[in-house]
Coordinates of N, CA and C in Angstrom, one line a residue:
G25 N 0.8 -1.2 0.0 CA 0.0 0.0 0.0 C 0.9 1.2 0.0
S26 N 0.2 2.4 -0.1 CA 0.9 3.6 -0.1 C 1.2 4.1 1.3
L27 N 2.3 4.9 1.4 CA 2.7 5.4 2.7 C 1.8 6.5 3.1
E28 N 1.2 6.4 4.3 CA 0.4 7.5 4.8 C 1.2 8.1 6.0
T29 N 1.0 9.4 6.3 CA 1.7 10.1 7.3 C 0.6 10.5 8.4
E30 N 1.0 10.3 9.6 CA 0.2 10.7 10.8 C 1.0 11.7 11.6
S31 N 0.4 12.6 12.3 CA 1.0 13.5 13.2 C 0.3 13.4 14.5
V32 N 1.0 13.0 15.6 CA 0.4 13.0 16.9 C 1.3 13.8 17.8
S33 N 0.7 14.7 18.5 CA 1.5 15.5 19.5 C 2.8 16.1 18.9
G34 N 2.7 16.5 17.6 CA 3.8 17.1 16.9 C 4.9 16.1 16.4
I35 N 4.6 14.8 16.7 CA 5.6 13.8 16.2 C 4.9 13.2 14.9
E36 N 5.7 13.3 13.8 CA 5.1 12.7 12.5 C 5.8 11.4 12.2
Y37 N 5.0 10.5 11.8 CA 5.6 9.2 11.4 C 4.7 8.6 10.3
G38 N 5.4 7.7 9.5 CA 4.7 7.1 8.4 C 4.3 5.6 8.7
F39 N 3.3 5.1 8.1 CA 2.9 3.7 8.2 C 2.2 3.3 6.9
V40 N 2.3 2.0 6.7 CA 1.6 1.5 5.5 C 0.3 0.9 6.0
P41 N -0.8 1.4 5.6 CA -2.1 0.9 6.1 C -2.4 -0.5 5.6
A42 N -3.0 -1.3 6.5 CA -3.4 -2.6 6.1 C -4.5 -2.6 5.1
T43 N -4.4 -3.4 4.0 CA -5.4 -3.4 3.0 C -6.2 -4.6 2.9
S44 N -5.8 -5.7 3.6 CA -6.6 -6.9 3.5 C -6.7 -7.6 4.8
T45 N -7.7 -8.4 5.0 CA -7.9 -9.2 6.2 C -7.2 -10.5 6.0
V46 N -6.5 -10.9 7.0 CA -5.8 -12.2 6.9 C -6.9 -13.3 7.1
P47 N -6.8 -14.4 6.3 CA -7.8 -15.5 6.5 C -7.8 -16.0 7.9
S48 N -8.9 -16.4 8.4 CA -9.1 -16.9 9.8 C -8.3 -18.1 10.0
E49 N -8.0 -18.9 9.0 CA -7.2 -20.2 9.3 C -5.7 -19.8 9.7
S50 N -5.3 -18.6 9.5 CA -3.9 -18.3 9.9 C -3.9 -17.8 11.4
L51 N -5.1 -17.6 12.0 CA -5.1 -17.2 13.4 C -4.9 -18.4 14.3
P52 N -4.3 -18.1 15.5 CA -3.9 -19.3 16.3 C -5.1 -20.1 16.8
K53 N -5.0 -21.4 16.8 CA -6.0 -22.3 17.3 C -6.0 -22.3 18.8
G54 N -7.2 -22.4 19.4 CA -7.3 -22.6 20.8 C -7.1 -21.4 21.7
V55 N -6.9 -20.2 21.0 CA -6.7 -19.0 21.7 C -7.8 -18.0 21.2
S56 N -8.5 -17.5 22.1 CA -9.6 -16.5 21.7 C -9.0 -15.2 21.4
M57 N -9.4 -14.6 20.3 CA -9.0 -13.2 19.9 C -9.6 -12.3 21.0
P58 N -8.7 -11.4 21.5 CA -9.3 -10.4 22.5 C -10.4 -9.5 21.9
D59 N -11.3 -9.1 22.7 CA -12.4 -8.2 22.3 C -11.8 -6.8 21.9
L60 N -11.9 -6.5 20.6 CA -11.5 -5.2 20.1 C -12.4 -4.1 20.5
N61 N -13.6 -4.4 21.0 CA -14.5 -3.4 21.5 C -14.4 -3.2 23.0
R62 N -13.4 -3.7 23.6 CA -13.2 -3.5 25.1 C -13.2 -2.0 25.4
S63 N -13.8 -1.7 26.5 CA -13.8 -0.3 26.8 C -12.5 0.4 27.0
I64 N -12.4 1.6 26.7 CA -11.2 2.4 26.9 C -11.4 3.4 28.1
T65 N -10.6 3.2 29.1 CA -10.7 4.1 30.2 C -9.3 4.8 30.5
V66 N -9.3 6.1 30.4 CA -8.1 6.8 30.6 C -8.0 7.2 32.1
P67 N -6.9 6.9 32.8 CA -6.8 7.3 34.2 C -7.1 8.8 34.4
A68 N -7.9 9.1 35.4 CA -8.3 10.5 35.7 C -7.2 11.5 35.9
Y69 N -6.0 11.0 36.3 CA -4.9 11.9 36.6 C -4.2 12.3 35.3
F70 N -4.5 11.7 34.1 CA -3.8 12.1 32.9 C -4.1 13.5 32.5
L71 N -3.1 14.3 32.1 CA -3.4 15.6 31.6 C -4.3 15.5 30.4
P72 N -5.2 16.5 30.1 CA -6.1 16.3 29.0 C -5.5 16.1 27.7
D73 N -4.4 16.7 27.3 CA -3.9 16.5 26.0 C -3.3 15.1 25.8
I74 N -2.7 14.6 26.9 CA -2.1 13.3 26.9 C -3.2 12.2 26.9
A75 N -4.3 12.5 27.6 CA -5.5 11.6 27.6 C -6.0 11.5 26.1
V76 N -6.2 12.6 25.5 CA -6.8 12.6 24.1 C -5.8 11.9 23.2
S77 N -4.5 12.1 23.3 CA -3.6 11.5 22.4 C -3.5 10.0 22.6
A78 N -3.5 9.6 23.9 CA -3.4 8.1 24.2 C -4.6 7.4 23.7
E79 N -5.8 8.0 23.9 CA -7.0 7.3 23.4 C -7.1 7.3 21.9
A80 N -6.6 8.3 21.2 CA -6.6 8.4 19.8 C -5.6 7.3 19.2
E81 N -4.5 7.1 19.9 CA -3.5 6.1 19.4 C -4.1 4.7 19.6
L82 N -4.8 4.5 20.7 CA -5.4 3.2 21.0 C -6.5 2.9 20.0
K83 N -7.3 3.9 19.7 CA -8.4 3.7 18.7 C -7.8 3.4 17.3
K84 N -6.7 4.0 17.0 CA -6.0 3.8 15.7 C -5.5 2.4 15.6
T85 N -4.9 1.9 16.7 CA -4.4 0.5 16.7 C -5.5 -0.5 16.6
I86 N -6.6 -0.2 17.3 CA -7.8 -1.1 17.3 C -8.3 -1.1 15.8
H87 N -8.4 0.0 15.2 CA -8.9 0.1 13.8 C -8.0 -0.8 12.9
A88 N -6.7 -0.6 13.1 CA -5.8 -1.4 12.2 C -6.0 -2.9 12.5
L89 N -6.2 -3.3 13.7 CA -6.3 -4.7 14.0 C -7.6 -5.3 13.5
K90 N -8.6 -4.5 13.3 CA -9.9 -4.9 12.7 C -9.7 -5.3 11.3
T91 N -8.7 -4.7 10.6 CA -8.4 -5.0 9.2 C -7.3 -6.0 9.1
A92 N -6.5 -6.2 10.1 CA -5.3 -7.1 10.1 C -5.2 -7.8 11.4
P93 N -6.2 -8.7 11.7 CA -6.2 -9.4 13.0 C -5.1 -10.4 13.3
A94 N -4.3 -10.7 12.3 CA -3.2 -11.7 12.5 C -1.9 -11.0 12.6
N95 N -1.9 -9.6 12.7 CA -0.7 -8.9 12.8 C -0.2 -8.8 14.3
A96 N 0.8 -9.7 14.6 CA 1.2 -9.8 16.0 C 1.8 -8.5 16.5
E97 N 2.5 -7.8 15.7 CA 3.1 -6.5 16.1 C 2.1 -5.5 16.5
L98 N 0.9 -5.5 15.8 CA -0.2 -4.6 16.2 C -0.8 -5.1 17.6
W99 N -0.9 -6.4 17.8 CA -1.4 -6.8 19.1 C -0.4 -6.4 20.2
N100 N 0.9 -6.5 19.9 CA 1.8 -6.1 20.9 C 1.7 -4.6 21.2
R101 N 1.5 -3.8 20.2 CA 1.3 -2.4 20.3 C 0.1 -2.1 21.2
L102 N -1.0 -2.9 20.9 CA -2.2 -2.7 21.7 C -2.0 -3.0 23.1
G103 N -1.2 -4.1 23.4 CA -0.8 -4.4 24.8 C -0.1 -3.3 25.4
S104 N 0.9 -2.7 24.8 CA 1.6 -1.6 25.3 C 0.7 -0.4 25.6
E105 N -0.1 -0.1 24.6 CA -1.0 1.1 24.8 C -2.0 0.9 26.0
R106 N -2.5 -0.4 26.1 CA -3.5 -0.6 27.2 C -2.7 -0.6 28.5
K107 N -1.5 -1.1 28.5 CA -0.7 -1.0 29.8 C -0.4 0.4 30.1
G108 N -0.2 1.3 29.2 CA 0.0 2.7 29.4 C -1.2 3.4 30.0
L109 N -2.4 2.8 29.7 CA -3.6 3.3 30.3 C -4.0 2.6 31.6
E110 N -3.1 1.8 32.1 CA -3.3 1.0 33.3 C -4.4 0.0 33.2
D111 N -4.7 -0.5 31.9 CA -5.6 -1.6 31.7 C -4.8 -2.8 31.6
Y112 N -4.3 -3.4 32.7 CA -3.4 -4.5 32.7 C -4.0 -5.8 32.2
E113 N -5.3 -6.0 32.5 CA -6.0 -7.2 32.0 C -6.1 -7.1 30.4
G114 N -6.4 -5.9 29.9 CA -6.5 -5.8 28.4 C -5.1 -5.9 27.8
A115 N -4.1 -5.4 28.5 CA -2.7 -5.6 28.0 C -2.3 -7.0 28.0
K116 N -2.6 -7.8 29.1 CA -2.3 -9.2 29.1 C -3.0 -10.0 28.0
E117 N -4.2 -9.7 27.7 CA -4.9 -10.4 26.6 C -4.2 -10.1 25.3
A118 N -3.9 -8.9 25.0 CA -3.2 -8.5 23.8 C -1.9 -9.1 23.6
Y119 N -1.1 -9.0 24.7 CA 0.3 -9.6 24.7 C 0.2 -11.1 24.5
L120 N -0.7 -11.8 25.2 CA -0.9 -13.3 25.0 C -1.2 -13.6 23.6
Y121 N -2.1 -12.8 23.0 CA -2.5 -13.1 21.6 C -1.4 -12.8 20.6
A122 N -0.6 -11.8 20.9 CA 0.6 -11.5 20.0 C 1.5 -12.7 20.1
S123 N 1.7 -13.2 21.3 CA 2.6 -14.4 21.5 C 2.1 -15.6 20.9
A124 N 0.8 -15.8 20.9 CA 0.2 -17.0 20.2 C 0.3 -16.9 18.7
L125 N 0.2 -15.7 18.2 CA 0.4 -15.5 16.7 C 1.9 -15.7 16.3
S126 N 2.8 -15.3 17.2 CA 4.2 -15.4 16.9 C 5.0 -15.9 18.1
P127 N 4.9 -17.2 18.4 CA 5.5 -17.7 19.6 C 7.0 -17.6 19.7
E128 N 7.7 -17.4 18.6 CA 9.1 -17.4 18.6 C 9.6 -15.9 18.6
N129 N 8.8 -15.0 18.9 CA 9.2 -13.6 19.0 C 9.5 -13.3 20.5
P130 N 10.8 -13.1 20.8 CA 11.2 -12.9 22.1 C 10.7 -11.6 22.8
A131 N 10.4 -10.6 21.9 CA 9.8 -9.3 22.5 C 8.5 -9.5 23.1
F132 N 7.7 -10.4 22.6 CA 6.3 -10.7 23.1 C 6.5 -11.4 24.5
A133 N 7.4 -12.3 24.6 CA 7.6 -13.0 25.9 C 8.1 -12.0 26.9
D134 N 9.0 -11.1 26.5 CA 9.6 -10.1 27.3 C 8.5 -9.1 27.8
S135 N 7.6 -8.7 26.9 CA 6.5 -7.8 27.3 C 5.6 -8.5 28.4
L136 N 5.4 -9.8 28.2 CA 4.6 -10.6 29.2 C 5.3 -10.7 30.6
G137 N 6.6 -10.8 30.5 CA 7.4 -10.9 31.7 C 7.3 -9.6 32.5
V138 N 7.5 -8.5 31.8 CA 7.4 -7.2 32.5 C 6.0 -7.0 33.1
L139 N 5.0 -7.3 32.3 CA 3.6 -7.1 32.8 C 3.3 -8.0 34.0
Y140 N 3.7 -9.3 33.9 CA 3.4 -10.1 35.1 C 4.2 -9.8 36.3
G141 N 5.5 -9.4 36.1 CA 6.4 -9.1 37.2 C 6.1 -7.8 37.9
Y142 N 5.8 -6.8 37.2 CA 5.7 -5.5 37.8 C 4.3 -4.8 37.8
Y143 N 3.4 -5.4 37.1 CA 2.0 -4.8 37.1 C 1.0 -5.8 37.6
L144 N 1.1 -7.1 37.2 CA 0.1 -8.1 37.7 C 0.6 -8.8 38.9
H145 N 1.8 -8.6 39.3 CA 2.5 -9.1 40.5 C 2.4 -10.7 40.6
D146 N 2.7 -11.3 39.5 CA 2.8 -12.8 39.4 C 4.3 -13.1 39.0
A147 N 5.1 -13.1 40.0 CA 6.6 -13.3 39.7 C 6.9 -14.6 39.0
Y148 N 6.2 -15.6 39.3 CA 6.5 -16.9 38.7 C 6.2 -16.9 37.2
K149 N 5.1 -16.3 36.8 CA 4.8 -16.2 35.4 C 5.8 -15.3 34.7
A150 N 6.2 -14.2 35.4 CA 7.2 -13.3 34.9 C 8.5 -14.0 34.6
E151 N 8.9 -14.8 35.6 CA 10.1 -15.6 35.5 C 10.0 -16.5 34.2
R152 N 8.9 -17.2 34.1 CA 8.7 -18.1 32.9 C 8.8 -17.4 31.6
Y153 N 8.2 -16.2 31.5 CA 8.3 -15.5 30.2 C 9.7 -14.9 30.0
F154 N 10.3 -14.4 31.0 CA 11.7 -13.9 30.8 C 12.6 -15.1 30.4
Q155 N 12.4 -16.2 31.0 CA 13.3 -17.4 30.6 C 13.0 -17.8 29.1
K156 N 11.7 -17.7 28.7 CA 11.4 -18.0 27.4 C 12.0 -17.0 26.4
A157 N 12.0 -15.8 26.7 CA 12.7 -14.7 25.9 C 14.2 -15.0 25.8
I158 N 14.8 -15.5 26.8 CA 16.2 -15.8 26.8 C 16.5 -17.1 25.9
E159 N 15.6 -18.1 26.1 CA 15.7 -19.3 25.2 C 15.6 -18.9 23.8
I160 N 14.7 -18.0 23.4 CA 14.5 -17.7 22.0 C 15.7 -16.8 21.5
E161 N 16.2 -15.9 22.3 CA 17.2 -15.0 21.9 C 18.3 -14.9 22.9
P162 N 19.1 -15.9 23.1 CA 20.1 -15.9 24.2 C 21.2 -14.9 24.1
Q163 N 21.4 -14.3 22.9 CA 22.6 -13.4 22.7 C 22.2 -11.9 23.2
M164 N 21.0 -11.7 23.6 CA 20.6 -10.3 24.0 C 20.8 -10.2 25.5
T165 N 21.8 -9.4 25.9 CA 22.1 -9.2 27.3 C 21.0 -8.7 28.1
Y166 N 20.3 -7.7 27.6 CA 19.3 -7.1 28.5 C 18.2 -8.1 29.0
R167 N 18.0 -9.2 28.2 CA 17.1 -10.2 28.7 C 17.5 -10.9 30.0
Y168 N 18.8 -11.1 30.1 CA 19.4 -11.6 31.3 C 19.3 -10.6 32.5
L169 N 19.5 -9.4 32.1 CA 19.4 -8.3 33.1 C 17.9 -8.2 33.7
R170 N 17.0 -8.3 32.8 CA 15.6 -8.3 33.2 C 15.3 -9.4 34.3
L171 N 15.8 -10.6 34.0 CA 15.6 -11.7 34.9 C 16.4 -11.5 36.2
F172 N 17.6 -11.0 36.0 CA 18.4 -10.6 37.2 C 17.6 -9.7 38.1
E173 N 17.0 -8.6 37.6 CA 16.3 -7.6 38.4 C 15.1 -8.3 39.0
L174 N 14.4 -9.2 38.3 CA 13.3 -9.9 38.9 C 13.7 -10.7 40.1
Y175 N 14.8 -11.5 39.9 CA 15.3 -12.3 41.0 C 15.7 -11.4 42.2
R176 N 16.5 -10.3 41.9 CA 17.0 -9.4 43.0 C 15.9 -8.7 43.7
D177 N 15.0 -8.0 42.9 CA 14.0 -7.1 43.4 C 12.7 -7.7 43.9
I178 N 12.3 -8.7 43.2 CA 11.0 -9.3 43.5 C 11.1 -10.6 44.3
F179 N 11.9 -11.5 43.9 CA 12.2 -12.7 44.6 C 13.1 -12.6 45.8
K180 N 13.9 -11.5 45.8 CA 14.9 -11.2 46.9 C 15.8 -12.4 47.0
D181 N 16.2 -13.0 45.8 CA 17.1 -14.2 45.8 C 18.4 -13.8 45.0
N182 N 19.4 -13.4 45.8 CA 20.6 -13.0 45.2 C 21.4 -14.2 44.6
D183 N 21.2 -15.4 45.0 CA 21.8 -16.5 44.4 C 21.3 -16.7 43.0
K184 N 20.0 -16.7 42.8 CA 19.4 -16.8 41.5 C 19.8 -15.6 40.6
A185 N 19.9 -14.5 41.2 CA 20.3 -13.3 40.5 C 21.7 -13.4 39.9
R186 N 22.6 -13.8 40.8 CA 24.0 -14.0 40.4 C 24.1 -15.1 39.4
A187 N 23.4 -16.2 39.5 CA 23.4 -17.3 38.6 C 23.0 -16.9 37.2
I188 N 21.9 -16.0 37.1 CA 21.5 -15.6 35.7 C 22.5 -14.7 35.1
L189 N 23.2 -13.9 35.9 CA 24.2 -13.0 35.3 C 25.4 -13.9 34.8
Q190 N 25.7 -14.9 35.5 CA 26.8 -15.8 35.1 C 26.4 -16.5 33.8
K191 N 25.1 -16.9 33.7 CA 24.6 -17.6 32.5 C 24.7 -16.6 31.3
G192 N 24.4 -15.3 31.6 CA 24.4 -14.3 30.5 C 25.9 -14.1 30.1
L193 N 26.8 -14.0 31.0 CA 28.2 -13.8 30.7 C 28.7 -15.0 29.9
A194 N 28.3 -16.2 30.2 CA 28.7 -17.4 29.4 C 28.1 -17.4 28.0
A195 N 26.9 -16.9 27.9 CA 26.2 -16.9 26.6 C 26.7 -15.8 25.7
V196 N 27.1 -14.7 26.3 CA 27.6 -13.5 25.5 C 28.9 -13.0 26.1
P197 N 30.0 -13.8 25.9 CA 31.3 -13.5 26.5 C 31.8 -12.1 25.9
G198 N 32.4 -11.4 26.8 CA 33.0 -10.1 26.5 C 32.0 -9.0 26.3
E199 N 30.8 -9.2 26.7 CA 29.7 -8.1 26.6 C 30.0 -7.1 27.6
P200 N 30.2 -5.8 27.2 CA 30.6 -4.7 28.1 C 29.4 -4.3 29.0
R201 N 28.2 -4.6 28.6 CA 27.0 -4.1 29.4 C 26.8 -4.8 30.7
F202 N 27.5 -5.9 30.9 CA 27.2 -6.7 32.2 C 28.0 -6.1 33.3

């Protein structure tokens, strides 16, 4: 399709609008597609211009998903936007669906790890998703650091924290960010 330009809050960016609907047989089996008509609630403390912008972005993503329901990146964006509006359940549904569409994408597992660890307060699910992200992409050092922080800050387990750093150092020798 042709490149369209959007401007939100003075930031201009281009995107290629979806032009076709993906056939339903390419959607994941056994996983329900999240409700795209889920209510949108902007936290009351948001400044008015930020509230309007956040809601507009979310509506744009929802509209895009209605035409491209098998686009995992759009589902991940929906999860991030819902998380930004403190709709953690809506974020979880979107992230899980993105992960079902593209189970080998480490970013989706990472998003679920962050959501479960720091917003839904389920450290064991967070640990599982961070481990999955590392399994998929073991050369990315920040994935080990995420799990390190979970062990250190949430589990309060310095032995596990130290062990994951050592695993990261072994997987990515000579990495200066450790």
